[in-house]
Short mmCIF file of C-alpha atoms in Angstrom, two decimals:
data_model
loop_
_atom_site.label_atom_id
_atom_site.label_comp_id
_atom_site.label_asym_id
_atom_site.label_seq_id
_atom_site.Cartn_x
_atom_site.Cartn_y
_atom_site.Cartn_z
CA UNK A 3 185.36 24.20 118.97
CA UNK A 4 189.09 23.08 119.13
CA UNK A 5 189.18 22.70 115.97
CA UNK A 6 188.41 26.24 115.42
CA UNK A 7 190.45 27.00 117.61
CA UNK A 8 193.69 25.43 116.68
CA UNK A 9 192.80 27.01 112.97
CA UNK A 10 192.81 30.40 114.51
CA UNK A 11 195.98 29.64 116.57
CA UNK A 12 197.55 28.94 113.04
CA UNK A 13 196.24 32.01 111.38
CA UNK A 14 197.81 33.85 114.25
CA UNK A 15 201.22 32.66 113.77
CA UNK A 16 201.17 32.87 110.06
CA UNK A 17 199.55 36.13 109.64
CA UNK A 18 202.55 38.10 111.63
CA UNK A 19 204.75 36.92 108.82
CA UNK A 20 202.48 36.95 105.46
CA UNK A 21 201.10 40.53 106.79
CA UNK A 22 204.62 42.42 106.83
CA UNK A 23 203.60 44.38 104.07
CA UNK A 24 201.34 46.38 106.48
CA UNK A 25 204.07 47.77 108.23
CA UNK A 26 206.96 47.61 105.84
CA UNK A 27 206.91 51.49 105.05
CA UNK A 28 207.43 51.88 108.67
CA UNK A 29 210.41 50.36 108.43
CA UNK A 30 211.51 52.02 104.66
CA UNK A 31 210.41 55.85 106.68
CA UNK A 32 211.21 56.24 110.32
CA UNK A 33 215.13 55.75 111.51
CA UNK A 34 217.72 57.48 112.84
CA UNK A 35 220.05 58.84 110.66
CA UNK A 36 223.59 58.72 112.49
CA UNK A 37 223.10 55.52 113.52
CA UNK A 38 221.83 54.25 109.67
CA UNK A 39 218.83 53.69 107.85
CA UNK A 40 218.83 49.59 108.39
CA UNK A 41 220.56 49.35 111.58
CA UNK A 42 218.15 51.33 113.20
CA UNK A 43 215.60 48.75 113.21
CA UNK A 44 218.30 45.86 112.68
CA UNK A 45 219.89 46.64 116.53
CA UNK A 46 217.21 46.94 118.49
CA UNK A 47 214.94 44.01 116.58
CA UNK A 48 218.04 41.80 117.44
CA UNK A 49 218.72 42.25 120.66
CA UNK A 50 214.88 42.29 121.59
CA UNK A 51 214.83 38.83 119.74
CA UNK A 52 217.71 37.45 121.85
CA UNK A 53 216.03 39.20 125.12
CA UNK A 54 212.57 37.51 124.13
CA UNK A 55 214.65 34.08 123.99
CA UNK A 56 215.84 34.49 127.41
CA UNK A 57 212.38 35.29 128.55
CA UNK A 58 211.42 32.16 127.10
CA UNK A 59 214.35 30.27 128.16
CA UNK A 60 212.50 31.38 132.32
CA UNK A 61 209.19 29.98 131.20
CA UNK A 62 209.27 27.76 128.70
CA UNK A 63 208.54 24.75 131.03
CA UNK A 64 205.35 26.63 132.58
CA UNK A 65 204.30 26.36 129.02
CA UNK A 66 205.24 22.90 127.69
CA UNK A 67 205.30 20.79 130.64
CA UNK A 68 205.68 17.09 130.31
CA UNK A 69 203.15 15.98 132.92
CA UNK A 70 200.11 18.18 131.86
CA UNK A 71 198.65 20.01 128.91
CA UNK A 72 200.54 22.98 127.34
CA UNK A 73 199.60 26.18 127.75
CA UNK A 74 198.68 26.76 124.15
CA UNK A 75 196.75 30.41 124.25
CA UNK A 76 200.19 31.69 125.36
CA UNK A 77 202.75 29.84 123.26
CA UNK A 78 200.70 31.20 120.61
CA UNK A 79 200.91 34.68 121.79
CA UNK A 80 204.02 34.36 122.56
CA UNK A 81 205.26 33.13 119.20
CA UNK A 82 203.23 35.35 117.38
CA UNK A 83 205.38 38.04 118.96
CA UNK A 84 208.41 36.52 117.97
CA UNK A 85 207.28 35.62 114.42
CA UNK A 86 206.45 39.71 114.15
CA UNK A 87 209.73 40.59 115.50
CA UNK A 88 211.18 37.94 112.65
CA UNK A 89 209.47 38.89 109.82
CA UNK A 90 210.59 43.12 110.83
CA UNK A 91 213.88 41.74 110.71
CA UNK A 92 213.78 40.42 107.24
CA UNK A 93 212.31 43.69 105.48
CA UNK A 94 215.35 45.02 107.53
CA UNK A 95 217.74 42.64 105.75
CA UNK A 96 216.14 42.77 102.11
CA UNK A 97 216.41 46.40 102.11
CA UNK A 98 219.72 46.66 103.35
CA UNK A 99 221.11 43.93 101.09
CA UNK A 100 219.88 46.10 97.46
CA UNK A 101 222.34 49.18 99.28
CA UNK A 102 225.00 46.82 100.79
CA UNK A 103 225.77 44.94 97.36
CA UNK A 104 227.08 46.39 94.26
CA UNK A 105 223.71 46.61 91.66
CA UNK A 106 225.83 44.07 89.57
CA UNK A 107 226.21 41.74 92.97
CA UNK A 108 222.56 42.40 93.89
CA UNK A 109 221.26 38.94 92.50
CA UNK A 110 223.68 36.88 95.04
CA UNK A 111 221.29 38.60 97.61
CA UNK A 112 218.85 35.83 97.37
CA UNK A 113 222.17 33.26 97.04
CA UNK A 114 222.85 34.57 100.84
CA UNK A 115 218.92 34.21 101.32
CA UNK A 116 218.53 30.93 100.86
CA UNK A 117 221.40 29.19 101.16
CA UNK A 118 221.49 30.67 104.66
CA UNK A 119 217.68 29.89 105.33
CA UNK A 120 218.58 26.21 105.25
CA UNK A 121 221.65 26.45 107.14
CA UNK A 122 219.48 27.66 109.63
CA UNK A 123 216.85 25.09 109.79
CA UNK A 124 219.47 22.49 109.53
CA UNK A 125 220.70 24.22 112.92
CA UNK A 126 217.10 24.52 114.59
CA UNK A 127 216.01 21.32 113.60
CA UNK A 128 219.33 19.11 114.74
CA UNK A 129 219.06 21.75 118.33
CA UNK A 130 215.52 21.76 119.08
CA UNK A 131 214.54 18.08 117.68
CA UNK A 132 217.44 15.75 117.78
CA UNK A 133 219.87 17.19 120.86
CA UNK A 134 216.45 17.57 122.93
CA UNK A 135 215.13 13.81 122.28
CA UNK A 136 215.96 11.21 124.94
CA UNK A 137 215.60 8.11 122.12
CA UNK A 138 218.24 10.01 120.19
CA UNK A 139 220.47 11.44 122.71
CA UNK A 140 220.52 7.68 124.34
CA UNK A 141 221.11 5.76 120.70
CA UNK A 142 223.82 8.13 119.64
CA UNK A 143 225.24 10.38 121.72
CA UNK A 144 225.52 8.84 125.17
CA UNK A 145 227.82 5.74 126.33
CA UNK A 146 225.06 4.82 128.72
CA UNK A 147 221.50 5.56 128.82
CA UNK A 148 220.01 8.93 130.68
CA UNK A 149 216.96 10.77 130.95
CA UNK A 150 215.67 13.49 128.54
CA UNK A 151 218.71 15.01 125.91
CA UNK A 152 221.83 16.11 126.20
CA UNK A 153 220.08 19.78 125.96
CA UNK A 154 216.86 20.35 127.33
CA UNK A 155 214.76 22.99 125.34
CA UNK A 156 215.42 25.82 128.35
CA UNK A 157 218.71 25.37 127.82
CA UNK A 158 218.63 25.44 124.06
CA UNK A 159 216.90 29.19 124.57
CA UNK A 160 219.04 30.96 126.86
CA UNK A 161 221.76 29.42 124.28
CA UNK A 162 220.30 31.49 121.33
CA UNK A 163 219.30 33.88 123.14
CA UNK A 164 222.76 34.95 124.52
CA UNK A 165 224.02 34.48 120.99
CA UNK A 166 221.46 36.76 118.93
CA UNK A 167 222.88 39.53 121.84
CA UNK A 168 226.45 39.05 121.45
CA UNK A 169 226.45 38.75 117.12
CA UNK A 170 223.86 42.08 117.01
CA UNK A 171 226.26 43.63 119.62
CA UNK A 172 229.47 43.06 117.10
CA UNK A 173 227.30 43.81 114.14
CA UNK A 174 226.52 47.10 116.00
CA UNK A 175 230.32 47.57 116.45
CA UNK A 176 232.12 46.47 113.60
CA UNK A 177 229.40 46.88 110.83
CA UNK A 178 229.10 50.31 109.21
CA UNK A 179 226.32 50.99 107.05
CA UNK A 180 226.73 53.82 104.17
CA UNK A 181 224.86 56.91 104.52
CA UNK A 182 222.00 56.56 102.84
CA UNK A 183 221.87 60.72 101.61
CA UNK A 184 224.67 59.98 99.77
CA UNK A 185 222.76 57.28 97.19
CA UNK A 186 222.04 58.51 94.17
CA UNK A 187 218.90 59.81 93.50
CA UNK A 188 218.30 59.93 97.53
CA UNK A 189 214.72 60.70 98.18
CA UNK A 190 213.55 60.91 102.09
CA UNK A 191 209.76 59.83 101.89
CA UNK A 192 207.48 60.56 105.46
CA UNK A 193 204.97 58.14 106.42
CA UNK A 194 202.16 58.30 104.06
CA UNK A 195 204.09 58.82 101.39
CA UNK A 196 205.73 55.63 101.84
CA UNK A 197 202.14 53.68 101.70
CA UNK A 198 201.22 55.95 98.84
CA UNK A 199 204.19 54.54 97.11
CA UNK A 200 203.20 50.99 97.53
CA UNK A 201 199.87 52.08 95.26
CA UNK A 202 202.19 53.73 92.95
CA UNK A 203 204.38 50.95 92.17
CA UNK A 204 201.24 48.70 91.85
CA UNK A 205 200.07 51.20 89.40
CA UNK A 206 202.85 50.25 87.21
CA UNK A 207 201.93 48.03 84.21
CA UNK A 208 204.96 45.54 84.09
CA UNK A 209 204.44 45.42 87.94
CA UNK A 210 200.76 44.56 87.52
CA UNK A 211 201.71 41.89 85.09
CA UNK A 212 204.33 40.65 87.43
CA UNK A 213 201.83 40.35 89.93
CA UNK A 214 199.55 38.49 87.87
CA UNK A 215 202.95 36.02 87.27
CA UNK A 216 203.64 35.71 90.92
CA UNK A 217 200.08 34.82 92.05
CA UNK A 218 199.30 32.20 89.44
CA UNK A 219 202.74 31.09 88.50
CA UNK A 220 202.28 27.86 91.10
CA UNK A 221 198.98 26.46 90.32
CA UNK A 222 200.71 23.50 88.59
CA UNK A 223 202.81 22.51 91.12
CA UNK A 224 200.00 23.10 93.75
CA UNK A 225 198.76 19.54 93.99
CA UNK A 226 202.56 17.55 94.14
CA UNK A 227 203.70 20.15 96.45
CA UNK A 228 201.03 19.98 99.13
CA UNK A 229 200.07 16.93 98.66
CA UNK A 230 202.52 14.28 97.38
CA UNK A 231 203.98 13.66 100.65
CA UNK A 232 201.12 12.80 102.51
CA UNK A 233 199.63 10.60 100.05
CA UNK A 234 202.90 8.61 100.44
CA UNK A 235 202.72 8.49 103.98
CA UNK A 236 199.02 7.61 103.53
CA UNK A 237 200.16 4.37 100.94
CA UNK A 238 202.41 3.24 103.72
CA UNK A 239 205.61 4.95 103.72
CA UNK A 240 206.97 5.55 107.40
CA UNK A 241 206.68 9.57 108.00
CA UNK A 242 210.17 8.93 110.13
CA UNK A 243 211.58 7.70 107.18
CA UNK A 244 210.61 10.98 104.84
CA UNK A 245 211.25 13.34 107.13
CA UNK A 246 215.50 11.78 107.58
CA UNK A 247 215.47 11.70 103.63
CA UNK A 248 214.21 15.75 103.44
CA UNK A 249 216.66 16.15 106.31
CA UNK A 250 219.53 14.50 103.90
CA UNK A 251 217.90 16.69 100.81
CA UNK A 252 218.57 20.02 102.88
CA UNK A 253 222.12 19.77 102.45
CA UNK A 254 221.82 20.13 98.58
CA UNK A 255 219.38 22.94 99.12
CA UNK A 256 222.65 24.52 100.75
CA UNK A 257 224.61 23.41 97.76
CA UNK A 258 222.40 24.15 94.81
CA UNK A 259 222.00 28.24 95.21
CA UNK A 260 226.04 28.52 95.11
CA UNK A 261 226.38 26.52 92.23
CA UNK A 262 223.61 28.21 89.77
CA UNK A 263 224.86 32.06 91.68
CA UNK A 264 226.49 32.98 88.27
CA UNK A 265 223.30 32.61 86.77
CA UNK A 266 220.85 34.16 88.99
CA UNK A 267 223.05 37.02 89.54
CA UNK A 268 223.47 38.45 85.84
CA UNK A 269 221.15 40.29 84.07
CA UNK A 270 219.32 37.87 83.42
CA UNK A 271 218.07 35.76 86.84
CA UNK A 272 215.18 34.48 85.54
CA UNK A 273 216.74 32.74 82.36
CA UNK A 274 217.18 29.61 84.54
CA UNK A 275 213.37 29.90 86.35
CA UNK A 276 211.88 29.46 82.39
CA UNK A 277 214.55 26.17 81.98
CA UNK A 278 213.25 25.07 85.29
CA UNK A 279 209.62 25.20 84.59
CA UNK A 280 209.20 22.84 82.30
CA UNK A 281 211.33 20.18 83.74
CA UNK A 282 209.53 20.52 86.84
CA UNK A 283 206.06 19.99 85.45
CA UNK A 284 207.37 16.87 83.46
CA UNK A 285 208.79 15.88 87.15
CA UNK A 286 205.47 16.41 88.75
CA UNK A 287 203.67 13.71 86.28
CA UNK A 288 206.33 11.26 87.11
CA UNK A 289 206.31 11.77 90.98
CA UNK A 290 202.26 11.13 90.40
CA UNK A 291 202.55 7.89 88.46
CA UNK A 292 205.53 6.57 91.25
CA UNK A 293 203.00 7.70 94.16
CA UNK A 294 200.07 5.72 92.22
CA UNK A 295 201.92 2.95 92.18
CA UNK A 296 203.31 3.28 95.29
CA UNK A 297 201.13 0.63 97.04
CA UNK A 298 201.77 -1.96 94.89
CA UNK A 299 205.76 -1.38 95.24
CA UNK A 300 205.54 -1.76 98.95
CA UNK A 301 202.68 -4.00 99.81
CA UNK A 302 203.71 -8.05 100.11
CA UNK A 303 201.15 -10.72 100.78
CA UNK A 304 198.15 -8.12 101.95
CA UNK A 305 201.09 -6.25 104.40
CA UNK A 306 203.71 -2.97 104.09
CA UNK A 307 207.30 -4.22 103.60
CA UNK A 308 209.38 -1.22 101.72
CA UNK A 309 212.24 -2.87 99.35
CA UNK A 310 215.50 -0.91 99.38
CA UNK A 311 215.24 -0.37 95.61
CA UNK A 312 211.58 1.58 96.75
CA UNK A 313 214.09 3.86 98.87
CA UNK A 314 216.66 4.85 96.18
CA UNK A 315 213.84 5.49 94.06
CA UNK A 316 212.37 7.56 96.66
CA UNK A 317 215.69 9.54 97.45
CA UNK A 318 215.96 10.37 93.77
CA UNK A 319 212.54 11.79 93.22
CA UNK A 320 212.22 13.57 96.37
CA UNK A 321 215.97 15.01 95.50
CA UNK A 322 214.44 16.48 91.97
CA UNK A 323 211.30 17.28 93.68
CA UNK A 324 213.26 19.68 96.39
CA UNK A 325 216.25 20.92 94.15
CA UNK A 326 213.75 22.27 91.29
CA UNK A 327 211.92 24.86 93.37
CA UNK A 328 214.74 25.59 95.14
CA UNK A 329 216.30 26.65 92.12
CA UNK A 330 213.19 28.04 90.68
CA UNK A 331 213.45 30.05 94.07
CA UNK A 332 216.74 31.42 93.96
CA UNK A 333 215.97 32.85 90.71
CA UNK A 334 212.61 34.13 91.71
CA UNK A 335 214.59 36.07 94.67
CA UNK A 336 216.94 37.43 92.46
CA UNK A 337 214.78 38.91 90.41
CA UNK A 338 213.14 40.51 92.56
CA UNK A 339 216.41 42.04 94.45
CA UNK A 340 217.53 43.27 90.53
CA UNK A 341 213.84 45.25 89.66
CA UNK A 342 213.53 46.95 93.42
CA UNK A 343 214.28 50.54 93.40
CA UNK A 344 216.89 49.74 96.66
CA UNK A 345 215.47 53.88 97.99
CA UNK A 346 212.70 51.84 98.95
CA UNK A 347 213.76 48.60 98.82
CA UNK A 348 211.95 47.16 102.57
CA UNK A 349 208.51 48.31 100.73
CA UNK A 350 209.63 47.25 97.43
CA UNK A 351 211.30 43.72 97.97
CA UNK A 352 207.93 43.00 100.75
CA UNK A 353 205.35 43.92 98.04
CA UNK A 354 206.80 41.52 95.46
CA UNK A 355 207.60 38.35 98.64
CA UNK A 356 203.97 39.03 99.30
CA UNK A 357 202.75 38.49 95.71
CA UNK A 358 204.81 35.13 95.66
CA UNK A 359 204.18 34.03 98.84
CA UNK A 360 200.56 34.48 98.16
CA UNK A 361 200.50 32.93 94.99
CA UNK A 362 202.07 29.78 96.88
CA UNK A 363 199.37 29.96 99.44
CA UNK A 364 195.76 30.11 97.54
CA UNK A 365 197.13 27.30 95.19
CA UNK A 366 198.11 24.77 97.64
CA UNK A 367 194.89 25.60 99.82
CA UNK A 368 192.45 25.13 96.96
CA UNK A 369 194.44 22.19 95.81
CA UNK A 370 194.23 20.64 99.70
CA UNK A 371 190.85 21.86 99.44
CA UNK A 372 189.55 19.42 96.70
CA UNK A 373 191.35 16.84 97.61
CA UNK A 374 188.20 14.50 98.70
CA UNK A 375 186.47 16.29 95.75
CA UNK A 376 188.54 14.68 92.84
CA UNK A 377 189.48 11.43 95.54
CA UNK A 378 188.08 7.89 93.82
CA UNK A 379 186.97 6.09 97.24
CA UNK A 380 186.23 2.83 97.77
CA UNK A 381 185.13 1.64 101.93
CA UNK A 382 185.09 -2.13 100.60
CA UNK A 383 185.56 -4.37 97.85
CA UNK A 384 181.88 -3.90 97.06
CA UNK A 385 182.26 -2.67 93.72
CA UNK A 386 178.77 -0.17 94.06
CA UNK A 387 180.29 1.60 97.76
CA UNK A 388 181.71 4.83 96.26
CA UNK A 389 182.02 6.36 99.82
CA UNK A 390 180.42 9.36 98.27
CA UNK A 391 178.17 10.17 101.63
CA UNK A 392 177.87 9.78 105.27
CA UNK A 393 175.41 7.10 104.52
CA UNK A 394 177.84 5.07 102.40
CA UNK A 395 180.59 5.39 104.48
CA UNK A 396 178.45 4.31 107.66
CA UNK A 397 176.87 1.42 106.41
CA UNK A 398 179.19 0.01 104.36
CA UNK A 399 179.79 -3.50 106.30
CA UNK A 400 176.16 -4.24 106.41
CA UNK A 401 176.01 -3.68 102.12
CA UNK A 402 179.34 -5.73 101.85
CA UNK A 403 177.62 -8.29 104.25
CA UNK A 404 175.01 -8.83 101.28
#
């Protein structure tokens, strides 16, 4: 039963995000048009996100106290709200980018994307993690030992939240957006002719073929993506460890999608996505042969003691592993930002997210999902004990015994 229910908990939070699609004409159709097409929904979404923080900011200790269990059914709603409010904001921000930039600028769109998606996990993750732990706060920050962080997480909330209302109230101020009649080719769509479009432009061959791309072009990086990490931490390898090298690694992700920006933003974005593949799939085979071997590298006399050359090998695999998709992803983006017709471009640029994002999801799941199915197991050093059934796994002592 809690199983089931944490699964549907997840669904929950994802789904307000994966879903957008559903309500992305919405957001291409209704607005007010002396205040502008985008910054109708971008002002109020804003400010309602930095409200919601605030809100948060008065209760978030009701929900996540130390002492007793959290309240889980209403974090969950509650961040399923937020996570709506979120993913509105970004088919805000798509299709204002494809009218903001100059078509021959357009690409850098996704340059801005995702060199700004990291910045802000680096932010959120240093904030809400590091600043809020007691161990850390104590080891590094403080000249003598307290209790809890230098922030606490109520803090950290009204923080945000008071931000997100003072940048939307400037961009509300200082930020005008063009009038949207005076685009070329303007077309004002109603309601249901916005979610006709959406069958329309899946109508269209090269978009149907595109589709096809987007949902299978991950299958063979399903397995080392979803799973390659937690085999390592299953050989051995501390998780505390990973997680400060992927920390380290999201400073290149920063780095990377300014460097390659005079590729992805020509005419051709997806020039460097066909270089990439390749390399990436020749990475993948070595990243499988260093996790095989993994056990061996760290394991002395029957125990786990990691050498430092283990580490710098580490770094530098992980480093390819991150920086390949990444770039792989900036072009992706790009593309994207360059095809989308920018009179629709909330419906347009969602659609085409959607098809990627999807194609990202059903590969790692059935790659998670047959994980045990293709797994070589072995419950002792009886050579016959296959661990293939309940049966072998239960009785296994008593069989080695003989």
């Amino acid at each position: 039963m809690c199983l089931t229910k944490i699964k549907l908990y997840s669904v929950l939070l994802i789904g307000s995000y994966s879903l957008k699609l559903i309500w992305a004409p919405l957001v291409d159709a209704l607005y007010v048009q002396k205040m502008g097409r985008r910054k109708s929904w971008l002002i109020p979404v804003q400010y309602s996100i930095g409200v919601y923080f605030i809100y948060m900011a008065s209760n978030i200790d009701e929900w996540l106290p130390e002492t007793r269990r959290p309240d889980i059914i209403k974090l969950v709603s509650v961040f399923f709200f937020m996570k709506t409010l979120v993913a509105t904001l970004d088919i805000v921000v798509d299709g204002w980018s494809l009218t903001m930039l100059k078509k021959n600028n357009v690409g850098y769109a996704a340059t801005c994307n995702v060199s700004g998606l990291v910045i802000g996990m680096i932010i959120s993750y240093v904030c809400s993690v590091l600043l809020t732990s007691e161990d850390f706060s104590n080891k590094y920050l403080r000249f003598s030992p307290n209790v809890g962080g230098v922030i606490t997480m109520k803090s950290l909330f009204y923080v945000f939240g008071i931000l997100f209302i003072l940048i939307t109230t400037l961009i509300a101020i200082f930020k005008n957006e063009k009038d949207n009649k005076l685009e070329e080719d303007h077309v004002k769509l109603s309601i249901v002719q916005n979610y006709s479009l959406l069958w329309d432009i899946l109508k269209l061959p090269s978009i149907q073929i595109l589709a096809l791309t987007l949902l299978t072009a991950k299958i063979g990086f399903a397995a080392t993506d979803s799973l390659a990490i937690l085999k390592l931490i299953d050989a051995g390898v501390p998780k505390e460890n990973i997680m400060v090298i992927h920390t380290t690694i999201l400073v290149l992700k920063i780095i990377v999608p300014l460097v390659i920006a005079k590729y992805t933003s020509g005419l051709k974005p997806l020039n460097i996505y066909l270089t990439a593949t390749p390399i990436r799939l020749l990475w993948n085979i070595l990243f499988l042969v260093f996790i095989y071997y993994t056990p061996k590298l760290i394991t002395m006399n029957g125990s786990v003691n990691i050498p430092i050359y283990y580490y710098a090998l580490l770094v530098l695999i992980l480093s390819i592993h991150n920086i390949l998709p990444n770039i792989m992803g900036v072009s992706t983006l790009a593309f994207i930002s360059r095809i989308s017709d920018p009179r629709f471009g909330g419906t347009y640029v969602t659609l085409l997210n959607t098809l990627s994002n999807l194609g990202k999801a059903w590969s790692n799941t059935v790659a998670i999902g047959m994980v045990d199915f293709l797994t070589f197991k072995q419950c002792s050093s009886y050579q016959q004990n296959n661990c293939s059934t309940a049966d072998l796994k239960n009785n296994y002592p008593s069989k080695f015994s003989n």
